[in-house]
Short mmCIF file of C-alpha atoms and ligand atoms in Angstrom, two decimals:
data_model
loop_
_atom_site.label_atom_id
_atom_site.label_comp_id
_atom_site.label_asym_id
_atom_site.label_seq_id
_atom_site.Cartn_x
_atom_site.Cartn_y
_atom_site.Cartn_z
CA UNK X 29 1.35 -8.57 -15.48
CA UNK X 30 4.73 -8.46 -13.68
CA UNK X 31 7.03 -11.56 -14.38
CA UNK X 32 10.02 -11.52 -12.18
CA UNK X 33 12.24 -14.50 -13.42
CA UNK X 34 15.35 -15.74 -11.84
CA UNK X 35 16.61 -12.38 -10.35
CA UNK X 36 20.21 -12.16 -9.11
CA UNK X 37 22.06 -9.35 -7.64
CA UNK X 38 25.09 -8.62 -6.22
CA UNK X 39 26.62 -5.57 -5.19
CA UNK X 40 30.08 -5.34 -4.36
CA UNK X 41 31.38 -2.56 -2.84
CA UNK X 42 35.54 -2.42 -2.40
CA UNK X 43 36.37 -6.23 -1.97
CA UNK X 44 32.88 -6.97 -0.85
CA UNK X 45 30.17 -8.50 -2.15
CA UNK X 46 26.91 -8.76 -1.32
CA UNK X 47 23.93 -11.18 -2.75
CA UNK X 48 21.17 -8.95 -2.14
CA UNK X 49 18.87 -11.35 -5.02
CA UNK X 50 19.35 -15.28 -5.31
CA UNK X 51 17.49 -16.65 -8.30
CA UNK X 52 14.43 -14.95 -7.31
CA UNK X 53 11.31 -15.48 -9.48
CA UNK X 54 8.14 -13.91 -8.78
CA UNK X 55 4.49 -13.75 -11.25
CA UNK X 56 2.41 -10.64 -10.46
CA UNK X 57 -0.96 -10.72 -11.53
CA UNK X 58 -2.52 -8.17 -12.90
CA UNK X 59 -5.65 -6.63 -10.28
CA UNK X 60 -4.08 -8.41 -7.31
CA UNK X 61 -2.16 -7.63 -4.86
CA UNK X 62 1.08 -8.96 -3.71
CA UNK X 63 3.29 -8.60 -0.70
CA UNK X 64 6.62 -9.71 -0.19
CA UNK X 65 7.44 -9.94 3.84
CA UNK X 66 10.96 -10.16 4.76
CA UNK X 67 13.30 -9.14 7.64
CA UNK X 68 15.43 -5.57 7.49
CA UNK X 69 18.44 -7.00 4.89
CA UNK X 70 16.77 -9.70 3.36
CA UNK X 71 16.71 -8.25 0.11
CA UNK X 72 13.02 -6.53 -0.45
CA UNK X 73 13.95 -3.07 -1.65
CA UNK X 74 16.49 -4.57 -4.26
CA UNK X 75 13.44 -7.01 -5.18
CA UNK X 76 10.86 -3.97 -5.49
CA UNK X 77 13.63 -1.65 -7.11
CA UNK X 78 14.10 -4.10 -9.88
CA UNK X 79 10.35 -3.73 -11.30
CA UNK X 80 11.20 -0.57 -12.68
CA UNK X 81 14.62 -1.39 -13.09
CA UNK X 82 15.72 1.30 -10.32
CA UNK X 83 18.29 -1.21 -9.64
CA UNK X 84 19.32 -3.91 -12.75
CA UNK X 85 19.43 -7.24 -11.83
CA UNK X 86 23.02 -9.16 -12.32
CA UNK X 87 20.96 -11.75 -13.94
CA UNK X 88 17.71 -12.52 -14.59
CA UNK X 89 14.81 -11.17 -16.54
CA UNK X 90 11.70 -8.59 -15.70
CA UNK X 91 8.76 -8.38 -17.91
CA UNK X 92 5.85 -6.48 -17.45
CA UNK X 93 2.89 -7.19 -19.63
CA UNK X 94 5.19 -9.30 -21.89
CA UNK X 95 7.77 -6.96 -22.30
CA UNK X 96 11.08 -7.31 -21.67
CA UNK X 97 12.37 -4.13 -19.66
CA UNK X 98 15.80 -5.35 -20.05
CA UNK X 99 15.58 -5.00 -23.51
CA UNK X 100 14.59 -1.19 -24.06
CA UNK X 101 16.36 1.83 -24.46
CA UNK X 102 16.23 4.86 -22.05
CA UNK X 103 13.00 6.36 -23.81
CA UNK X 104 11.22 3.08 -23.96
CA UNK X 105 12.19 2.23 -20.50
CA UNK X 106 10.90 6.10 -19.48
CA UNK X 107 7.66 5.48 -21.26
CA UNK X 108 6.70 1.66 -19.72
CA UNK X 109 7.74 3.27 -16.25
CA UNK X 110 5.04 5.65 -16.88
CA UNK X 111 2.67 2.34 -16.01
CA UNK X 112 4.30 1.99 -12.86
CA UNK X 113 3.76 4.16 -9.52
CA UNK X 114 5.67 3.93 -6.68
CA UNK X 115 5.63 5.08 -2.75
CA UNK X 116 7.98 5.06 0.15
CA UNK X 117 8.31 4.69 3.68
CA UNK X 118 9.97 8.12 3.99
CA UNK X 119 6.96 9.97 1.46
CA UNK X 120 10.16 11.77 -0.72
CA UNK X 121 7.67 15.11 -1.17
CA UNK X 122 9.43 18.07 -2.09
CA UNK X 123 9.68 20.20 1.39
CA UNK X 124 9.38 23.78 -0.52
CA UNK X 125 6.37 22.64 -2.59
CA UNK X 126 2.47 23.16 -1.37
CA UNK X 127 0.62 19.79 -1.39
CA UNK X 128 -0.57 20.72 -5.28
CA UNK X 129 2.63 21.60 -6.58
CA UNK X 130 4.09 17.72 -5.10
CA UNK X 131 1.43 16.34 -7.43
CA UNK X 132 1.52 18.99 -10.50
CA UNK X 133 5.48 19.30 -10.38
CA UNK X 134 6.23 15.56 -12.18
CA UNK X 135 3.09 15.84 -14.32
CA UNK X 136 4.14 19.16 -16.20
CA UNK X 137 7.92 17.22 -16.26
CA UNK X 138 5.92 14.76 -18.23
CA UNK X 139 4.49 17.58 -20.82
CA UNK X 140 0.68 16.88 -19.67
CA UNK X 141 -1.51 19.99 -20.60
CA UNK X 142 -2.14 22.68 -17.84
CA UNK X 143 -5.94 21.98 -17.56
CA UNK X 144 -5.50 17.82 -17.44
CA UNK X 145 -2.87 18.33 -14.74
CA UNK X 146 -5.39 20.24 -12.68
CA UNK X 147 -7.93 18.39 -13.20
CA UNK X 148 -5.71 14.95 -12.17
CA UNK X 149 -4.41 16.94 -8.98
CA UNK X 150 -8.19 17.91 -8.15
CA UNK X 151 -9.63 14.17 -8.54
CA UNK X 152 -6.29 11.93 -6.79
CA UNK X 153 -6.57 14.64 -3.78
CA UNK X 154 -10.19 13.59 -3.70
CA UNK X 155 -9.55 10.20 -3.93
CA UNK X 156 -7.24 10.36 -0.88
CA UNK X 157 -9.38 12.68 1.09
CA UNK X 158 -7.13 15.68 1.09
CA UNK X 159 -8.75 17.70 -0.80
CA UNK X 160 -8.86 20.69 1.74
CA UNK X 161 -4.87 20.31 2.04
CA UNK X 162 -3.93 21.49 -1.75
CA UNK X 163 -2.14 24.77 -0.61
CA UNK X 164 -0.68 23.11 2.78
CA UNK X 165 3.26 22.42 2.66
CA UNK X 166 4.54 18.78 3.77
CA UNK X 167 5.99 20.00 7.05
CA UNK X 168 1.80 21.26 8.09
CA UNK X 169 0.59 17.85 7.79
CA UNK X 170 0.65 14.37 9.55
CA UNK X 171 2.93 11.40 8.46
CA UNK X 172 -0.46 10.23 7.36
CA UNK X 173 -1.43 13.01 5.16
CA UNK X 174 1.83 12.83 3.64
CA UNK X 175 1.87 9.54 2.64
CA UNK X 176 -1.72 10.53 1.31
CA UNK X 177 0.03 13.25 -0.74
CA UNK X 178 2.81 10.62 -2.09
CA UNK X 179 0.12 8.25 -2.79
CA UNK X 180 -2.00 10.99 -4.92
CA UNK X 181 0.96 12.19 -6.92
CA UNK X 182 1.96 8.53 -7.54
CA UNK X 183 -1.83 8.22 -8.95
CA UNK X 184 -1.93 11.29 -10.66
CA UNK X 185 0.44 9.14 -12.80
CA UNK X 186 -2.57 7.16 -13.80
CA UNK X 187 -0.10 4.01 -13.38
CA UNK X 188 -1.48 0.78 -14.06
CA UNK X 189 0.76 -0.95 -11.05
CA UNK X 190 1.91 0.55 -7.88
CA UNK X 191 4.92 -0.16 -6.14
CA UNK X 192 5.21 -0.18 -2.11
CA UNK X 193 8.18 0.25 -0.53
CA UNK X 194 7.26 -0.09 3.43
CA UNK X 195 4.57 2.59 3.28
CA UNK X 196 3.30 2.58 6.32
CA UNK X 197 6.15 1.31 8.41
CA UNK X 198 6.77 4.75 9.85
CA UNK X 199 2.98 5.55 10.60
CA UNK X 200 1.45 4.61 13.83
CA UNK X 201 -1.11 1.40 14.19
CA UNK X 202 -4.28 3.60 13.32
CA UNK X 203 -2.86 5.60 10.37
CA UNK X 204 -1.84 2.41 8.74
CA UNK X 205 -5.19 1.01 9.55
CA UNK X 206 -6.58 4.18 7.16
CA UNK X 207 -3.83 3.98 4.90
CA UNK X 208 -4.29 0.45 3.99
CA UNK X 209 -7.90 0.68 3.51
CA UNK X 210 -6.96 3.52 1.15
CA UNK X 211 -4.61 1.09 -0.80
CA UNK X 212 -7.41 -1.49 -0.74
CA UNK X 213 -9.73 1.24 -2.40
CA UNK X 214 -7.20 2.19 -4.52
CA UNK X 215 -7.08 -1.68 -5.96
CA UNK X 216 -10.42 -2.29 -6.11
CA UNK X 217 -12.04 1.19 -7.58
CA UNK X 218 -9.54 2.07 -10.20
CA UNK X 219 -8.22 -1.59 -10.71
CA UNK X 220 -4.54 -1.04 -10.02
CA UNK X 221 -2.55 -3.78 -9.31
CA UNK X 222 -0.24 -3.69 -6.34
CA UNK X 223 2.62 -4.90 -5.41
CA UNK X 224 4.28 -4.08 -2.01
CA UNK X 225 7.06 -5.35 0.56
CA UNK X 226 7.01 -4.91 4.04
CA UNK X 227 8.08 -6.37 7.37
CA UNK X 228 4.89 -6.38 9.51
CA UNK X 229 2.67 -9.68 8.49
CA UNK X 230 -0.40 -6.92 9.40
CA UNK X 231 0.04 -5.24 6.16
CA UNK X 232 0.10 -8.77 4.65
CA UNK X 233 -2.97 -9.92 6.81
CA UNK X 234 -5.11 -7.15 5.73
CA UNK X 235 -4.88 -6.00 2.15
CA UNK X 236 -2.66 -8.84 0.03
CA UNK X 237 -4.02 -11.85 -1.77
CA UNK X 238 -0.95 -13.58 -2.19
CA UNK X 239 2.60 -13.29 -0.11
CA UNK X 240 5.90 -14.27 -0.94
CA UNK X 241 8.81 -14.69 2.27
CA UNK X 242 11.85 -13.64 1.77
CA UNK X 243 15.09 -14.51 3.80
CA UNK X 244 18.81 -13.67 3.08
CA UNK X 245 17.83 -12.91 -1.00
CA UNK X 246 15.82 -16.24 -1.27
CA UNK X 247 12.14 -16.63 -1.21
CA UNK X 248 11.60 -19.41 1.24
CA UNK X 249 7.48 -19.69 0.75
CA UNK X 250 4.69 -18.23 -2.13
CA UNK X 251 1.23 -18.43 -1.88
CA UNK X 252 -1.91 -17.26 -0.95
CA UNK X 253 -2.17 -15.46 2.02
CA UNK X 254 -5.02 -18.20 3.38
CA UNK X 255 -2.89 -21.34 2.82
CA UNK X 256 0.42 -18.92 4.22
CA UNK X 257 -1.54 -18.45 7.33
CA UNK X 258 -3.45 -22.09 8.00
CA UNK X 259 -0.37 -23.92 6.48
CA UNK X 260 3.03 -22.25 7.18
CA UNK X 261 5.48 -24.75 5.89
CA UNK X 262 9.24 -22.70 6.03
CA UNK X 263 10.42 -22.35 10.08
CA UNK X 264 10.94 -18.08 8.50
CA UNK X 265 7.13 -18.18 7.82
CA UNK X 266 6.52 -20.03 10.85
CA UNK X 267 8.47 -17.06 12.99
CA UNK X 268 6.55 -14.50 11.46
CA UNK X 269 2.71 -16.30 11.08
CA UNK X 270 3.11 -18.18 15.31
CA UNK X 271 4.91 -15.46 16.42
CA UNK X 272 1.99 -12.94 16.66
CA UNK X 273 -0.79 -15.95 16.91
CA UNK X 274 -1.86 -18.20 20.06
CA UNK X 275 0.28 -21.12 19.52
CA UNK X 276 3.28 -19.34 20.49
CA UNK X 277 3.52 -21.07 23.73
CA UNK X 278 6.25 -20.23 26.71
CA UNK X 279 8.50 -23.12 26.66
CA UNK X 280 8.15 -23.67 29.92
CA UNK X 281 4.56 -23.98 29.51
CA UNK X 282 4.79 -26.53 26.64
CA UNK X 283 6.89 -28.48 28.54
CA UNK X 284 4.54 -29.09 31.87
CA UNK X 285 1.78 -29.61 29.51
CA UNK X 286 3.50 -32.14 27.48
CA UNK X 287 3.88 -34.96 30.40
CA UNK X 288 0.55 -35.26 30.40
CA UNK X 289 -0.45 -35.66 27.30
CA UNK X 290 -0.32 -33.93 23.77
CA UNK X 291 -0.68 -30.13 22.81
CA UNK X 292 -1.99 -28.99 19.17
CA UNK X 293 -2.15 -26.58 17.59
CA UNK X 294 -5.81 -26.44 15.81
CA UNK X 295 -6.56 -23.80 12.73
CA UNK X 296 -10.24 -23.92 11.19
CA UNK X 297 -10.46 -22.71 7.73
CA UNK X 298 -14.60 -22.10 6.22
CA UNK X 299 -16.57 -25.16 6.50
CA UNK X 300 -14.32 -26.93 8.82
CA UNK X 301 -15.67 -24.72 12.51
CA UNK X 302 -19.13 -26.09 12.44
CA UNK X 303 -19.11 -29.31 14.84
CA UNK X 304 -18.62 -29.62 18.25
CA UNK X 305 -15.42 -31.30 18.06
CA UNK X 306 -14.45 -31.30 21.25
CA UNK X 307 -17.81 -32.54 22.77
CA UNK X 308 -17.05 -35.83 20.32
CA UNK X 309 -13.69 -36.41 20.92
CA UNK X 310 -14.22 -36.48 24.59
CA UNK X 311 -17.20 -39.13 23.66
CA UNK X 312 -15.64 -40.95 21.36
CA UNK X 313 -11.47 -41.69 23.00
CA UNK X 314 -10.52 -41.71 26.40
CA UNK X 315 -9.04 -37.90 26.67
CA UNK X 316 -9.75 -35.13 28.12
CA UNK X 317 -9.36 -31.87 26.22
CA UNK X 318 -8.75 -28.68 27.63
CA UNK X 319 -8.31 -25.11 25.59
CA UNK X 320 -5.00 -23.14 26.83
CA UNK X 321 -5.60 -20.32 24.09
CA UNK X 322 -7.68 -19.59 21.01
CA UNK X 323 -7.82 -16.40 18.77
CA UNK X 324 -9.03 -15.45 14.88
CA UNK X 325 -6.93 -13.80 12.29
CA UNK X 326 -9.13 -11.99 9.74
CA UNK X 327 -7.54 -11.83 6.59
CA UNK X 328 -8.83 -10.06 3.62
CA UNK X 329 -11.57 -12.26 2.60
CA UNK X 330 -11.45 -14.80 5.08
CA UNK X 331 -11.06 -15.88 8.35
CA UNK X 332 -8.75 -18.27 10.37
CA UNK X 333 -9.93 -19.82 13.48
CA UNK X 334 -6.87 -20.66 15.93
CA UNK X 335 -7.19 -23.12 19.22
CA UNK X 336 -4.78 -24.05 21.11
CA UNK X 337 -6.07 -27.60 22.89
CA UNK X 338 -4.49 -29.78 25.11
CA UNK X 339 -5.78 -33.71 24.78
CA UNK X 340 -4.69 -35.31 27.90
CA UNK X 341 -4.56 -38.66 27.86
CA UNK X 342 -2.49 -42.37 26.53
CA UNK X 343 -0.28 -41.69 23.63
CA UNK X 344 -2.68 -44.12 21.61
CA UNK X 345 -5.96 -42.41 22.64
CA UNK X 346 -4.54 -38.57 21.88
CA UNK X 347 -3.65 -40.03 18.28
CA UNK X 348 -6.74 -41.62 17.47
CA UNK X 349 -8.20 -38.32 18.77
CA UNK X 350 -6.13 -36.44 16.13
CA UNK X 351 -6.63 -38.16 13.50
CA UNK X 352 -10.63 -38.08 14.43
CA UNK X 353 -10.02 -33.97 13.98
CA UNK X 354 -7.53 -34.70 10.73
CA UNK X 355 -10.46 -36.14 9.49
CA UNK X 356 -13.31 -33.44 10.53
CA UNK X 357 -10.72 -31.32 8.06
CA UNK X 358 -9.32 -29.30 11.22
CA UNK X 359 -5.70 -28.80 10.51
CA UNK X 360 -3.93 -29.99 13.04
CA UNK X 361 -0.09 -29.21 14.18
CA UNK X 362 1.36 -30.84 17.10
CA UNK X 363 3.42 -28.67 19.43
CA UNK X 364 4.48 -30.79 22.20
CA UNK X 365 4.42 -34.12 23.16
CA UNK X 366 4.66 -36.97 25.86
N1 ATP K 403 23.46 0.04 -3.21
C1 ATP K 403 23.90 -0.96 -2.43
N2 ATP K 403 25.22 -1.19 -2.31
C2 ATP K 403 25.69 -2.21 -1.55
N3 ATP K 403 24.91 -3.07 -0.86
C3 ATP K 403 23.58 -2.89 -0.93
C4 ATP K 403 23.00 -1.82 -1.72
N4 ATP K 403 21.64 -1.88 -1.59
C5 ATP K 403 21.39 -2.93 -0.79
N5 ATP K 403 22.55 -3.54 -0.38
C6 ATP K 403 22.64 -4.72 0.49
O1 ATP K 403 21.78 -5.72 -0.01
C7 ATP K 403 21.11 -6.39 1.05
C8 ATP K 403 19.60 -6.27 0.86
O2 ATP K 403 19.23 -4.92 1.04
P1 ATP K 403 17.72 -4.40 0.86
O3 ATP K 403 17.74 -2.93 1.02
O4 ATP K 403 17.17 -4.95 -0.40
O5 ATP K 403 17.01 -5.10 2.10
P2 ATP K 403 15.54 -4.90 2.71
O6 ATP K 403 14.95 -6.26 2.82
O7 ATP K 403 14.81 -3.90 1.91
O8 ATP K 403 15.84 -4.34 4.16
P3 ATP K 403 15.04 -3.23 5.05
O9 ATP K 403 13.84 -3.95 5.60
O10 ATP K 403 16.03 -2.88 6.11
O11 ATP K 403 14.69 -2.09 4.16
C9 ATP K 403 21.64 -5.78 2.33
O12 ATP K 403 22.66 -6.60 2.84
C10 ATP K 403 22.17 -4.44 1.89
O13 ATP K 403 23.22 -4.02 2.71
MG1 MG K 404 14.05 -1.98 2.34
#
């Protein structure tokens, strides 16, 4: 649906330059939805901004649904960026405009009949359960119930992708709770595809099926948000997946528990939770295990089991009891040893 391929940019302002993009390629596909996580500078708004060409890339192509967007003229490029919605952290609503007007204003821009746009404006307030707020002006409602508002007039749109710019990074915890399940809705009742950036991995955790990291104008790590999670391979991922998760361990911690014996990190993935692992590894080598911390992480469709275990015992034993739990397909990280 969206095919991001080798995106570079650089702005360069006076004698400065900046590489905001560094041969970035990303595919979007279409009914999914797809988060890029990132740190403030690492490049995510260019990223986002070059979908509908806000921003051009210095190099680099961007197709959506095959066609190149490089490649069209102003009114072909106005028309495909009719497909494409797009919300922001700080809502954009115009102040002196009642909720109705936000959402009719663009649409009559467009040239849509007088009855369609009040019909749209009628069903996308529905949709985002605001329909009681239609003469309200932005500055009567809630940061939630604005974003509500941006998300309806987005909609209203009838766009077949929607872009995210950090929509909920200025709500608190329980309004982006609601406004992510109303994202979620949003992608699986009217089919729209999403694609969103953020910098809190519980945006990514909740709603996205797949998750690209971003550092510096790079993307250090793609995949699905399961494998992301159970299998962080780039130390960036690492930071932002152990940060929040039990095996971040105080050093000193790590390091009292490590003379004794080994400490690893366990994550169970579907089939893998069933046995009583540590009942048979105790049987079976000459260790004693011991949990220090355990948690799960529920993703969108799934869940991740995390324990934190320490196996105390001979180097040779606490191997052979790892690669026992390798083997019972536990995933299994070492975080300190003897
Ligand atoms: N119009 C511009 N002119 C000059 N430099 C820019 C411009 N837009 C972005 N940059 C630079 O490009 C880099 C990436 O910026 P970008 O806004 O894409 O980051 P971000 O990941 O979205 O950060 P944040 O999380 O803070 O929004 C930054 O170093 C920024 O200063
Ligand atoms: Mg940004």
């Amino acid at each position: 649906m969206i095919s991001l391929q080798h995106l570079s940019k650089t702005f360069e302002t006076g004698n400065k330059k900046v590489e905001a993009l560094k041969d970035v390629s990303v595919e979007i596909q279409k009914g999914e939805i797809f988060g890029v996580i990132g740190f403030s500078g690492a490049g995510k708004s260019t990223l986002i901004r070059c979908v509908n060409l806000l921003e051009r890339p210095t190099s680099g192509k961007v197709f959506i649904d095959g066609t190149d967007l490089l490649s069209l003229n102003k009114k072909e490029l106005q028309k495909i960026r009719r497909k494409i919605g797009m919300i922001f952290q700080g809502y954009n609503l115009l102040k002196t405009a009642t909720v109705y007007q936000n959402i009719a204003i663009p649409l009559q821009l467009e040239g849509v009949p007088a009855n369609e746009i009040n019909e749209r404006a009628k069903k996308y307030l529905s949709i985002v359960g605001l329909e009681d707020k239609a003469k309200s002006y932005p500055s009567e409602l809630s940061g939630g119930q604005r974003q509500r508002v941006a998300i309806a007039r987005a909609l209203a749109h009838e766009p077949e992708v929607l872009l995210s710019d950090e929509a909920t990074s200025a709500l608190d915890p329980t309004t982006t709770e609601q406004i992510l399940e109303l994202l979620l809705k949003i992608n699986r009742e009217l089919g729209i595809t999403i694609f969103l950036i953020t910098h809190e991995l519980n945006v990514i955790q909740k709603i996205c099926d797949r998750v690209a990291v971003m550092e510096a104008g790079e993307i250090v790590e793609q995949g699905t948000v399961v494998d992301v999670f159970a299998k962080p391979q780039h130390p960036r991922t690492k930071s932002f997946v152990r940060n929040k998760s039990v095996f971040h361990v105080p050093a000193h911690i790590q390091n009292e528990l490590a003379k004794t014996g080994k400490l690893v990190a366990l994550t169970f993935l579907g089939e893998s939770s069933k046995e009583p692992f540590l009942a048979a590894i105790t049987k079976k080598f000459n260790i004693m295990p011991s949990i220090i911390a355990g948690g799960i992480d529920e993703l969108k469709d799934q869940s991740i089991g995390n324990l934190l275990v320490h196996l105390r015992g001979e180097l040779e034993e606490t191997e052979k009891a790892i690669a026992y739990l390798k083997n019972e397909q536990i995933i299994v990280e070492e975080v300190g040893s003897i």
